[in-house]
Amino acid sequence: MWVRSSQTRMTESTRPLPVLYSFRRCPYAMRARMALWIAGETVELREVKLADKPPELIAASPKATVPVLDFRDGSVIEESIAVMRWALHRNDPEGWLEGDDTELIAEADGTFKHHLDRYKYPNRYEDEPDHGKVDHRAEGLAILARWDERIAAQGQLCAERRTLADIALFPFIRQFANHDRAWFDAQDLPHLQPWLNGHLESELFASIMPKFTPWKAGGETVLFGPEKTVA
Ligand SMILES: N[C@@H](CCC(=O)N[C@@H](CS)C(=O)NCC(=O)O)C(=O)O
């Protein structure tokens, strides 16, 4: 259980809560919400409709991807992994930072995401020179087979227990699996399949996936976090 010192509480109580611009189904936003949750942070959550982004998000972060953590003092964190690291450096009750495997995360966010996008939305990539020449589902599967071996050896991707790498990766593997669940379930991934199910059925995942109503200025303030109020 996370406890702030009274000194910290006095200082922080005078500051507005950080704002998290988020989109419930975005895998980047999911990983950020899970790290914030496990770290015991409370933030003001603003659910974003990607087709109708609030001007406040664009003003805070012109690239306007989610998640964005806006400290309302001119500073923002605009990358999901950086939001995770920020939260965990403040409080890391499960030792997730021990699994901050930058190479693995770069492979997931780079090569795996490349194939995932082209497997899910082939029509969007018709202009690419290798369109139709690469079987993106097979390429993604080959990466998953290597990750399956890691899980076989250790239980989770970097250790016996969940760490940052598991939480950073599984929302993307969920997307890959869900695109054709029957096909995915029939593949030979005996360790990764139960690993994925374990994360999907976790209390942590359920905690960060309630339905959120899209935010607009002047609307209701939604607090997000295990304590829901400032300590
Ligand atoms: N590298 C960024 C990527 C975030 C990202 O691309 N999020 C998507 C939603 S899943 C987004 O906001 N896309 C912008 C858009 O669709 O306009 C991060 O890790 O935070």
CSV table of C-alpha atoms and ligand atoms in Angstrom, one decimal, residues 23 25-29 31 50 53 63-67 78-81 109, ligand 1:
chain,number,residue,atom,x,y,z
A,23,PHE,CA,-8.6,6.8,-24.9
A,25,ARG,CA,-9.3,1.3,-26.1
A,26,CYS,CA,-5.8,2.7,-27.1
A,27,PRO,CA,-3.1,0.2,-26.1
A,28,TYR,CA,-0.6,3.0,-25.4
A,29,ALA,CA,-3.1,4.6,-23.0
A,31,ARG,CA,-0.2,0.7,-20.5
A,50,LEU,CA,-9.7,10.6,-31.5
A,53,LYS,CA,-9.8,15.9,-30.1
A,63,LYS,CA,1.2,16.1,-31.7
A,64,ALA,CA,-2.0,15.2,-29.9
A,65,THR,CA,-1.6,11.5,-29.5
A,66,VAL,CA,-2.8,9.8,-26.4
A,67,PRO,CA,-1.8,9.3,-23.7
A,78,GLU,CA,3.7,12.8,-24.4
A,79,GLU,CA,4.9,9.2,-24.6
A,80,SER,CA,3.2,6.2,-23.0
A,81,ILE,CA,6.5,4.6,-21.9
A,109,ASP,CA,6.6,-0.7,-30.5
B,1,LIG,N1,4.4,6.8,-29.3
B,1,LIG,C1,3.1,7.2,-28.7
B,1,LIG,C2,2.0,6.7,-29.6
B,1,LIG,C3,0.6,7.0,-29.1
B,1,LIG,C4,-0.5,6.8,-30.2
B,1,LIG,O1,-0.1,6.7,-31.4
B,1,LIG,N2,-1.7,6.8,-29.8
B,1,LIG,C5,-2.8,6.7,-30.8
B,1,LIG,C6,-4.1,6.1,-30.3
B,1,LIG,S1,-3.9,4.4,-29.9
B,1,LIG,C7,-3.2,8.2,-31.2
B,1,LIG,O2,-3.3,9.0,-30.3
B,1,LIG,N3,-3.3,8.4,-32.4
B,1,LIG,C8,-3.6,9.8,-32.9
B,1,LIG,C9,-4.7,9.8,-33.8
B,1,LIG,O3,-5.3,8.8,-34.1
B,1,LIG,O4,-5.1,10.9,-34.2
B,1,LIG,C10,3.0,6.8,-27.3
B,1,LIG,O5,3.7,5.8,-26.9
B,1,LIG,O6,2.3,7.4,-26.4
